[in-house]
Amino acid sequence: DTAVSQTPKYLVTQMGNDKSIKCEQNLGHDTMYWYKQDSKKFLKIMFSYNNKELIINETVPNRFSPKSPDKAHLNLHINSLELGDSAVYFCASSSRQGNNSPLHFGNGTRLTVT
Amino acid sequence: DAKTTQPNSMESNEEEPVHLPCNHSTISGTDYIHWYRQLPSQGPEYVIHGLTSNVNNRMASLAIAEDRKSSTLILHRATLRDAAVYYCILNTGTASKLTFGTGTRLQVTL
């Protein structure tokens, strides 16, 4: 059983398109995250939700809109895709918010914008 | 955000212990020290974390200096599957916000 699963694994699309990435966790966790890993391999947090409520928004462009329909899901919708959005996007979850709670990551979605 | 400093790369022979150092001289009293690793084409994997006392789990041990300004991740017997980038991260605040640095790339050879 995959704990944190993301779909799709690969996403190739053209500039200007709108796309979504889905994430589901079956760990019963309260908190979920989106991270972005760029071409230089730096991992940066984008968003965090706790019990479906947004708690972290790291100055991400408005074209990125996370949605959490329930505690087990956190989807990422991206409007008007740009070349610079090409990266690997990782979803993660933790049992609760707070710095004593380990994160469990999915295996990523590699987004390529052409 | 409090920062950590790690060597860019380390090498180890298989079945030997590996000690991965991390300096975090600006750590505050409530910061937890987390270690994650990332294998090629995979998401980061949680390894271990601690606050003040040394910690052990099935994957590794974490030795934390008494002044908490440094820590060491110990892999007791390295295997080829342990080859990865290891990240030492200070998890601060009430929200779990991990700030990843460049990490240490561990190479394990036969």
Coordinates of N, CA and C in Angstrom, one line a residue:
Chain A
D1 N 0.8 -1.2 0.0 CA 0.0 0.0 0.0 C 0.9 1.2 0.0
T2 N 0.6 2.1 -1.0 CA 1.4 3.4 -1.0 C 0.8 4.3 0.0
A3 N 1.7 4.9 0.8 CA 1.2 5.8 1.9 C 0.8 7.2 1.3
V4 N 1.6 7.7 0.5 CA 1.3 9.0 -0.1 C 1.5 8.8 -1.6
S5 N 0.4 9.0 -2.4 CA 0.4 8.7 -3.8 C 0.0 10.0 -4.6
Q6 N 0.8 10.2 -5.6 CA 0.5 11.3 -6.5 C 0.2 10.9 -7.9
T7 N -0.6 11.6 -8.6 CA -0.9 11.3 -10.0 C -1.0 12.6 -10.7
P8 N -0.5 12.7 -11.9 CA 0.3 11.7 -12.6 C 1.7 11.7 -12.2
K9 N 2.5 10.7 -12.6 CA 3.9 10.7 -12.3 C 4.7 11.6 -13.2
Y10 N 4.2 11.7 -14.4 CA 4.8 12.6 -15.4 C 3.8 13.4 -16.1
L11 N 4.1 14.6 -16.3 CA 3.1 15.5 -17.0 C 3.9 16.5 -17.9
V12 N 3.6 16.3 -19.2 CA 4.2 17.2 -20.2 C 3.1 18.0 -20.8
T13 N 3.3 19.3 -20.9 CA 2.2 20.2 -21.4 C 2.9 21.4 -22.0
Q14 N 2.0 22.2 -22.6 CA 2.5 23.4 -23.3 C 2.3 24.6 -22.4
M15 N 3.0 25.7 -22.6 CA 2.8 26.9 -22.0 C 1.4 27.4 -22.1
G16 N 0.9 28.0 -21.1 CA -0.4 28.6 -21.2 C -1.5 27.6 -20.7
N17 N -1.2 26.3 -20.7 CA -2.3 25.4 -20.3 C -2.5 25.4 -18.8
D18 N -3.6 24.8 -18.4 CA -4.0 24.6 -17.0 C -3.9 23.1 -16.7
K19 N -3.3 22.8 -15.6 CA -3.1 21.3 -15.2 C -3.3 21.2 -13.7
S20 N -3.6 19.9 -13.4 CA -3.8 19.6 -11.9 C -3.0 18.3 -11.6
I21 N -2.5 18.3 -10.4 CA -1.8 17.2 -9.8 C -2.6 16.8 -8.6
K22 N -2.8 15.5 -8.5 CA -3.6 15.0 -7.3 C -2.7 14.2 -6.3
C23 N -3.1 14.4 -5.1 CA -2.4 13.7 -4.0 C -3.3 13.1 -3.0
E24 N -3.0 11.9 -2.6 CA -3.9 11.2 -1.6 C -2.9 10.5 -0.6
Q25 N -3.3 10.6 0.7 CA -2.6 9.8 1.7 C -3.5 8.9 2.5
N26 N -3.1 7.7 2.7 CA -3.9 6.8 3.5 C -3.4 6.5 4.9
L27 N -2.6 7.5 5.4 CA -2.0 7.3 6.7 C -2.9 7.9 7.9
G28 N -4.0 8.5 7.5 CA -4.8 9.1 8.5 C -4.2 10.4 9.1
H29 N -3.3 11.0 8.4 CA -2.7 12.2 8.8 C -3.6 13.4 8.7
D30 N -3.3 14.4 9.6 CA -4.1 15.7 9.6 C -3.5 16.7 8.6
T31 N -2.2 16.7 8.4 CA -1.5 17.8 7.7 C -0.9 17.3 6.4
M32 N -1.0 18.1 5.3 CA -0.5 17.8 4.0 C 0.2 19.0 3.4
Y33 N 1.2 18.7 2.5 CA 2.1 19.7 2.0 C 2.3 19.5 0.5
W34 N 2.7 20.6 -0.1 CA 3.2 20.5 -1.5 C 4.6 21.2 -1.4
Y35 N 5.6 20.4 -2.0 CA 7.0 20.9 -2.1 C 7.3 20.9 -3.6
K36 N 8.2 21.8 -4.0 CA 8.7 21.9 -5.4 C 10.3 21.7 -5.4
Q37 N 10.7 20.8 -6.3 CA 12.2 20.6 -6.4 C 12.6 21.1 -7.8
D38 N 13.4 22.1 -7.9 CA 13.7 22.7 -9.1 C 14.9 21.9 -9.8
S39 N 15.4 22.4 -10.9 CA 16.4 21.8 -11.7 C 17.7 21.7 -10.9
K40 N 17.9 22.6 -9.9 CA 19.1 22.5 -9.1 C 19.0 21.6 -7.9
K41 N 17.8 20.9 -7.8 CA 17.6 20.0 -6.8 C 17.2 20.6 -5.4
F42 N 17.0 21.9 -5.4 CA 16.5 22.5 -4.1 C 15.1 22.2 -3.9
L43 N 14.7 21.7 -2.7 CA 13.4 21.4 -2.3 C 12.8 22.6 -1.5
K44 N 11.7 23.1 -1.9 CA 11.1 24.3 -1.2 C 9.6 24.0 -0.9
I45 N 9.2 24.4 0.3 CA 7.8 24.2 0.6 C 7.0 25.2 -0.2
M46 N 5.8 24.8 -0.6 CA 4.9 25.7 -1.3 C 3.7 26.0 -0.4
F47 N 3.0 24.9 0.0 CA 1.8 25.1 0.8 C 1.7 24.0 1.9
S48 N 0.9 24.3 2.9 CA 0.6 23.3 3.9 C -0.8 23.5 4.3
Y49 N -1.5 22.3 4.5 CA -2.9 22.3 4.9 C -3.0 21.5 6.2
N50 N -3.7 21.9 7.2 CA -4.0 21.2 8.4 C -5.5 21.0 8.5
N51 N -6.0 19.8 8.5 CA -7.5 19.6 8.6 C -8.2 20.5 7.6
K52 N -7.7 20.5 6.4 CA -8.3 21.2 5.2 C -8.2 22.7 5.3
E53 N -7.4 23.2 6.3 CA -7.2 24.6 6.4 C -5.8 25.0 6.0
L54 N -5.7 26.0 5.1 CA -4.4 26.5 4.7 C -3.6 27.1 5.8
I55 N -2.4 26.6 6.1 CA -1.6 27.1 7.2 C -0.3 27.7 6.7
I56 N 0.2 27.2 5.6 CA 1.5 27.8 5.0 C 1.2 28.1 3.6
N57 N 1.6 29.3 3.2 CA 1.6 29.7 1.8 C 2.8 30.5 1.5
E58 N 3.8 29.8 0.9 CA 5.1 30.4 0.8 C 5.3 31.3 -0.5
T59 N 4.6 32.4 -0.5 CA 4.7 33.4 -1.6 C 4.8 32.7 -3.0
V60 N 3.8 31.8 -3.2 CA 3.7 31.1 -4.4 C 2.8 32.0 -5.3
P61 N 3.1 32.1 -6.7 CA 2.2 32.8 -7.5 C 0.8 32.4 -7.5
N62 N -0.1 33.3 -7.7 CA -1.6 33.0 -7.6 C -2.0 32.0 -8.6
R63 N -1.2 31.7 -9.6 CA -1.5 30.7 -10.6 C -1.6 29.3 -10.0
F64 N -1.0 29.2 -8.8 CA -1.0 27.9 -8.1 C -2.1 27.9 -7.1
S65 N -3.0 27.0 -7.2 CA -4.1 27.0 -6.2 C -4.3 25.6 -5.6
P66 N -3.9 25.4 -4.4 CA -4.2 24.1 -3.7 C -5.6 24.0 -3.3
K67 N -6.1 22.7 -3.3 CA -7.4 22.5 -2.8 C -7.4 21.2 -2.0
S68 N -8.1 21.2 -0.9 CA -8.1 20.1 0.0 C -9.6 19.7 0.2
P69 N -10.1 18.8 -0.5 CA -11.5 18.4 -0.4 C -11.8 17.7 0.9
D70 N -10.8 17.0 1.4 CA -10.9 16.3 2.7 C -9.5 16.1 3.2
K71 N -9.3 15.6 4.5 CA -8.0 15.5 5.1 C -7.1 14.6 4.3
A72 N -7.6 13.6 3.6 CA -6.8 12.7 2.9 C -6.3 13.1 1.5
H73 N -6.8 14.3 1.0 CA -6.5 14.7 -0.3 C -6.0 16.2 -0.3
L74 N -5.0 16.4 -1.1 CA -4.5 17.8 -1.4 C -4.1 17.9 -2.8
N75 N -4.9 18.5 -3.6 CA -4.6 18.7 -5.0 C -4.0 20.0 -5.3
L76 N -3.2 20.1 -6.4 CA -2.6 21.3 -6.8 C -3.0 21.6 -8.3
H77 N -3.6 22.8 -8.4 CA -4.0 23.2 -9.8 C -3.1 24.4 -10.2
I78 N -2.7 24.3 -11.4 CA -1.8 25.4 -11.9 C -2.4 25.9 -13.2
N79 N -2.6 27.2 -13.1 CA -3.1 27.9 -14.3 C -2.0 28.6 -15.1
S80 N -2.3 28.7 -16.4 CA -1.4 29.4 -17.3 C 0.1 29.0 -17.1
L81 N 0.3 27.8 -17.3 CA 1.7 27.3 -17.1 C 2.8 28.0 -17.8
E82 N 3.9 28.2 -17.1 CA 5.1 28.8 -17.7 C 6.2 27.9 -17.7
L83 N 7.2 28.2 -18.5 CA 8.4 27.4 -18.6 C 9.1 27.1 -17.3
G84 N 9.1 28.2 -16.4 CA 9.7 28.1 -15.1 C 9.0 27.2 -14.1
D85 N 7.8 26.8 -14.5 CA 7.1 25.8 -13.6 C 7.6 24.4 -13.7
S86 N 8.4 24.2 -14.7 CA 9.0 22.8 -14.9 C 9.8 22.5 -13.7
A87 N 9.4 21.3 -13.1 CA 10.1 20.9 -11.8 C 9.5 19.6 -11.4
V88 N 10.0 19.1 -10.3 CA 9.3 17.9 -9.7 C 8.5 18.4 -8.5
Y89 N 7.3 18.0 -8.4 CA 6.4 18.5 -7.3 C 6.1 17.3 -6.4
F90 N 6.4 17.5 -5.1 CA 6.2 16.4 -4.1 C 5.1 16.8 -3.2
C91 N 4.3 15.8 -3.0 CA 3.2 15.9 -1.9 C 3.8 15.2 -0.7
A92 N 3.4 15.6 0.5 CA 3.8 15.0 1.7 C 2.7 15.1 2.8
S93 N 2.8 14.3 3.8 CA 1.8 14.4 4.9 C 2.5 14.2 6.2
S94 N 1.9 14.7 7.3 CA 2.4 14.4 8.6 C 1.2 14.2 9.5
S95 N 1.4 13.5 10.6 CA 0.3 13.1 11.5 C -0.4 14.4 12.1
R96 N 0.4 15.4 12.3 CA -0.1 16.7 12.8 C 0.8 17.8 12.4
Q97 N 0.4 19.0 12.6 CA 1.3 20.1 12.3 C 2.2 20.3 13.6
G98 N 3.4 20.9 13.4 CA 4.3 21.0 14.5 C 5.6 20.4 14.1
N99 N 6.7 20.9 14.7 CA 8.0 20.5 14.3 C 8.5 19.2 14.9
N100 N 7.7 18.5 15.5 CA 8.0 17.2 16.1 C 7.4 16.0 15.3
S101 N 6.9 16.3 14.1 CA 6.1 15.4 13.3 C 6.8 15.1 12.0
P102 N 7.3 13.9 11.8 CA 8.0 13.6 10.5 C 7.1 13.7 9.3
L103 N 7.7 14.0 8.2 CA 6.9 14.1 6.9 C 7.1 12.8 6.1
H104 N 6.0 12.4 5.5 CA 6.0 11.2 4.6 C 5.8 11.8 3.2
F105 N 6.7 11.6 2.3 CA 6.6 12.1 0.9 C 6.2 11.1 -0.1
G106 N 5.5 11.6 -1.1 CA 5.2 10.8 -2.3 C 6.4 10.8 -3.2
N107 N 6.3 10.1 -4.3 CA 7.4 9.9 -5.2 C 7.5 11.0 -6.3
G108 N 6.6 12.0 -6.2 CA 6.8 13.1 -7.1 C 6.0 13.1 -8.4
T109 N 5.8 14.3 -8.9 CA 5.2 14.4 -10.3 C 6.2 15.3 -11.0
R110 N 6.8 14.8 -12.1 CA 7.7 15.5 -12.9 C 6.9 16.3 -14.0
L111 N 6.9 17.6 -13.8 CA 6.1 18.5 -14.7 C 7.1 19.1 -15.7
T112 N 6.9 19.0 -17.0 CA 7.7 19.6 -18.0 C 6.8 20.5 -18.9
V113 N 7.1 21.7 -18.9 CA 6.4 22.7 -19.7 C 7.2 23.1 -20.9
T114 N 6.6 22.9 -22.1 CA 7.3 23.2 -23.3 C 6.8 24.4 -24.0
Chain B
D1 N 15.1 31.6 8.9 CA 15.2 30.1 9.2 C 16.6 29.8 9.6
A2 N 16.7 29.0 10.7 CA 18.0 28.5 11.1 C 18.6 27.6 10.1
K3 N 19.9 27.8 9.9 CA 20.6 27.0 8.8 C 21.4 25.9 9.3
T4 N 21.7 24.9 8.4 CA 22.6 23.8 8.7 C 23.7 23.8 7.7
T5 N 24.8 23.2 8.1 CA 26.0 23.1 7.2 C 26.4 21.6 7.2
Q6 N 26.5 21.1 6.0 CA 26.9 19.7 5.8 C 27.9 19.6 4.7
P7 N 28.8 18.6 4.8 CA 29.8 18.4 3.7 C 29.0 18.1 2.4
N8 N 29.5 18.5 1.3 CA 28.9 18.2 0.0 C 28.8 16.7 -0.3
S9 N 29.8 16.0 0.0 CA 29.8 14.6 -0.3 C 30.7 13.8 0.7
M10 N 30.4 12.5 0.8 CA 31.1 11.6 1.6 C 31.1 10.2 0.9
E11 N 32.2 9.5 1.2 CA 32.2 8.1 0.6 C 32.4 7.1 1.8
S12 N 31.9 5.9 1.5 CA 32.0 4.9 2.5 C 32.1 3.5 1.8
N13 N 32.7 2.6 2.5 CA 32.7 1.2 2.0 C 31.5 0.5 2.6
E14 N 31.1 -0.5 1.8 CA 29.9 -1.2 2.2 C 30.2 -2.0 3.5
E15 N 29.2 -2.1 4.3 CA 29.2 -2.8 5.6 C 30.1 -2.0 6.7
E16 N 30.5 -0.9 6.4 CA 31.2 -0.1 7.4 C 30.3 1.0 7.9
P17 N 30.6 1.5 9.2 CA 29.7 2.6 9.7 C 30.0 3.9 9.0
V18 N 29.0 4.7 8.9 CA 29.1 6.0 8.3 C 28.6 7.1 9.3
H19 N 29.4 8.1 9.5 CA 29.0 9.2 10.4 C 28.9 10.5 9.5
L20 N 27.7 11.0 9.4 CA 27.4 12.1 8.6 C 27.2 13.3 9.5
P21 N 28.1 14.3 9.4 CA 28.0 15.5 10.4 C 27.1 16.6 9.9
C22 N 26.6 17.4 10.8 CA 25.8 18.5 10.5 C 26.1 19.6 11.6
N23 N 26.3 20.8 11.2 CA 26.5 21.9 12.1 C 25.3 22.8 12.0
H24 N 24.8 23.2 13.2 CA 23.6 24.1 13.3 C 23.8 25.0 14.4
S25 N 24.8 25.9 14.3 CA 25.2 26.8 15.4 C 24.1 27.8 15.9
T26 N 23.1 28.1 15.0 CA 22.1 29.1 15.3 C 20.8 28.4 15.8
I27 N 20.9 27.1 16.1 CA 19.7 26.4 16.6 C 19.1 27.1 17.8
S28 N 17.7 27.1 17.8 CA 17.1 27.6 19.0 C 16.5 26.5 19.9
G29 N 16.1 26.8 21.1 CA 15.8 25.8 22.0 C 14.6 24.8 21.6
T30 N 13.8 25.3 20.8 CA 12.6 24.5 20.4 C 12.7 23.9 19.0
D31 N 13.9 24.1 18.4 CA 14.1 23.5 17.0 C 14.4 22.0 17.1
Y32 N 13.6 21.2 16.4 CA 13.9 19.8 16.3 C 14.9 19.6 15.1
I33 N 15.8 18.6 15.3 CA 16.8 18.2 14.2 C 16.2 17.0 13.5
H34 N 15.9 17.2 12.2 CA 15.4 16.2 11.4 C 16.4 15.7 10.3
W35 N 16.4 14.5 10.0 CA 17.2 13.9 8.9 C 16.3 13.2 7.9
Y36 N 16.5 13.6 6.6 CA 15.8 12.9 5.6 C 16.9 12.5 4.5
R37 N 16.5 11.5 3.7 CA 17.4 11.2 2.6 C 16.6 11.0 1.3
Q38 N 17.2 11.3 0.2 CA 16.6 11.2 -1.1 C 17.4 10.3 -2.0
L39 N 16.8 9.2 -2.4 CA 17.4 8.3 -3.4 C 17.0 8.9 -4.8
P40 N 17.8 8.5 -5.8 CA 17.5 9.0 -7.1 C 16.1 8.7 -7.6
S41 N 15.4 9.7 -8.1 CA 14.1 9.6 -8.7 C 13.0 9.2 -7.7
Q42 N 13.3 9.5 -6.4 CA 12.3 9.2 -5.4 C 12.1 10.5 -4.5
G43 N 11.0 10.5 -3.7 CA 10.8 11.5 -2.8 C 11.6 11.4 -1.6
P44 N 11.8 12.5 -0.8 CA 12.6 12.4 0.4 C 12.0 11.4 1.3
E45 N 12.9 10.7 2.1 CA 12.4 9.7 3.0 C 12.9 10.1 4.4
Y46 N 12.0 10.0 5.4 CA 12.3 10.4 6.7 C 13.3 9.3 7.3
V47 N 14.3 9.8 8.0 CA 15.3 8.9 8.6 C 15.1 8.9 10.1
I48 N 15.2 10.1 10.7 CA 15.2 10.2 12.2 C 15.1 11.6 12.6
H49 N 14.7 11.9 13.8 CA 14.7 13.2 14.3 C 14.8 13.2 15.9
G50 N 15.3 14.4 16.4 CA 15.5 14.5 17.8 C 15.5 15.9 18.3
L51 N 15.5 16.1 19.6 CA 15.5 17.4 20.2 C 16.8 17.6 21.0
T52 N 17.0 16.8 22.0 CA 18.2 17.0 22.8 C 18.9 15.6 23.0
S53 N 18.2 14.6 23.3 CA 18.8 13.3 23.5 C 19.1 12.5 22.3
N54 N 20.1 11.7 22.4 CA 20.4 10.8 21.2 C 19.2 9.9 20.9
V55 N 19.1 9.5 19.7 CA 17.9 8.8 19.3 C 18.4 7.6 18.4
N56 N 17.7 6.5 18.5 CA 18.0 5.3 17.7 C 16.7 4.8 17.1
N57 N 16.7 4.4 15.8 CA 15.6 3.6 15.3 C 16.2 2.6 14.3
R58 N 15.3 1.9 13.6 CA 15.8 0.8 12.8 C 16.7 1.2 11.7
M59 N 16.6 2.5 11.3 CA 17.4 2.9 10.1 C 18.8 3.5 10.6
A60 N 18.8 4.2 11.7 CA 20.0 5.0 12.0 C 20.0 5.4 13.5
S61 N 21.1 6.0 13.8 CA 21.2 6.7 15.2 C 21.5 8.1 14.9
L62 N 21.0 9.0 15.9 CA 21.2 10.4 15.8 C 21.9 10.8 17.1
A63 N 23.1 11.3 17.0 CA 23.9 11.8 18.1 C 23.9 13.3 18.1
I64 N 23.4 13.9 19.2 CA 23.2 15.3 19.3 C 24.2 15.9 20.3
A65 N 25.0 16.8 19.9 CA 26.0 17.4 20.9 C 25.2 18.1 22.1
E66 N 26.0 18.1 23.2 CA 25.4 18.7 24.4 C 24.9 20.1 24.2
D67 N 25.6 20.9 23.5 CA 25.2 22.3 23.2 C 24.2 22.4 22.1
R68 N 23.9 21.3 21.4 CA 23.0 21.2 20.3 C 23.4 22.0 19.1
K69 N 24.6 22.4 19.0 CA 25.1 23.1 17.8 C 25.6 22.2 16.7
S70 N 25.6 20.9 17.0 CA 25.9 20.0 15.9 C 25.3 18.7 16.2
S71 N 25.2 17.9 15.1 CA 24.6 16.5 15.3 C 25.3 15.6 14.3
T72 N 25.2 14.3 14.5 CA 25.8 13.3 13.6 C 24.8 12.2 13.3
L73 N 24.5 11.9 12.1 CA 23.7 10.8 11.7 C 24.6 9.6 11.5
I74 N 24.3 8.5 12.2 CA 25.1 7.3 12.1 C 24.4 6.2 11.4
L75 N 24.9 5.7 10.3 CA 24.4 4.5 9.7 C 25.4 3.4 10.2
H76 N 24.9 2.4 10.8 CA 25.8 1.5 11.5 C 26.5 0.5 10.5
R77 N 25.8 0.2 9.5 CA 26.5 -0.7 8.4 C 25.9 -0.2 7.1
A78 N 26.7 0.5 6.4 CA 26.3 1.1 5.1 C 26.1 0.0 4.1
T79 N 25.0 0.1 3.3 CA 24.8 -0.8 2.2 C 24.7 0.0 0.9
L80 N 24.7 -0.6 -0.2 CA 24.6 0.1 -1.5 C 23.3 0.9 -1.6
R81 N 22.3 0.3 -0.9 CA 21.0 1.0 -0.9 C 20.9 2.3 -0.1
D82 N 22.0 2.5 0.7 CA 22.0 3.7 1.5 C 22.6 4.9 0.7
A83 N 23.1 4.7 -0.5 CA 23.6 5.7 -1.4 C 22.5 6.7 -1.7
A84 N 22.6 7.9 -1.2 CA 21.6 8.9 -1.4 C 22.1 10.3 -1.0
V85 N 21.2 11.3 -1.1 CA 21.6 12.6 -0.6 C 20.9 12.7 0.8
Y86 N 21.7 13.0 1.8 CA 21.2 13.1 3.2 C 21.0 14.6 3.6
Y87 N 19.9 14.9 4.1 CA 19.6 16.3 4.5 C 19.4 16.4 6.0
C88 N 20.1 17.3 6.6 CA 20.0 17.7 8.0 C 19.2 18.9 8.0
I89 N 18.0 19.0 8.7 CA 17.1 20.1 8.7 C 16.7 20.5 10.1
L90 N 16.6 21.7 10.3 CA 16.0 22.2 11.6 C 14.6 22.5 11.4
N91 N 13.7 21.8 12.1 CA 12.3 22.1 12.0 C 11.9 23.0 13.1
T92 N 11.5 24.2 12.6 CA 11.2 25.3 13.6 C 9.7 25.6 13.6
G93 N 9.3 26.2 14.7 CA 8.0 26.8 14.8 C 6.9 25.8 15.0
T94 N 5.7 26.3 15.0 CA 4.5 25.4 15.2 C 4.1 24.7 14.0
A95 N 4.4 25.2 12.8 CA 4.0 24.5 11.6 C 5.2 23.7 11.1
S96 N 5.0 22.5 10.6 CA 6.2 21.7 10.2 C 6.6 22.2 8.8
K97 N 7.6 23.1 8.8 CA 8.1 23.7 7.6 C 9.6 23.3 7.5
L98 N 9.8 22.3 6.6 CA 11.2 21.9 6.4 C 11.8 22.7 5.3
T99 N 13.0 23.3 5.6 CA 13.8 24.0 4.7 C 15.0 23.2 4.3
F100 N 15.0 22.6 3.1 CA 16.0 21.7 2.7 C 17.2 22.5 2.2
G101 N 18.4 22.1 2.5 CA 19.7 22.7 2.0 C 20.1 21.8 0.8
T102 N 21.5 21.8 0.7 CA 22.0 21.0 -0.4 C 22.4 19.6 0.0
G103 N 22.4 19.3 1.3 CA 22.6 17.9 1.8 C 24.0 17.4 1.5
T104 N 24.2 16.2 1.9 CA 25.5 15.4 1.7 C 25.2 14.2 0.8
R105 N 25.9 14.2 -0.3 CA 25.7 13.0 -1.2 C 26.6 11.9 -0.7
L106 N 26.0 10.8 -0.3 CA 26.8 9.7 0.2 C 26.9 8.6 -0.9
Q107 N 28.2 8.3 -1.1 CA 28.5 7.2 -2.1 C 29.0 6.0 -1.3
V108 N 28.4 4.8 -1.6 CA 28.8 3.6 -1.0 C 29.4 2.7 -2.0
T109 N 30.6 2.2 -1.7 CA 31.3 1.3 -2.7 C 31.5 0.0 -2.1
L110 N 31.7 -1.0 -3.0 CA 32.0 -2.4 -2.5 C 33.3 -2.5 -1.9

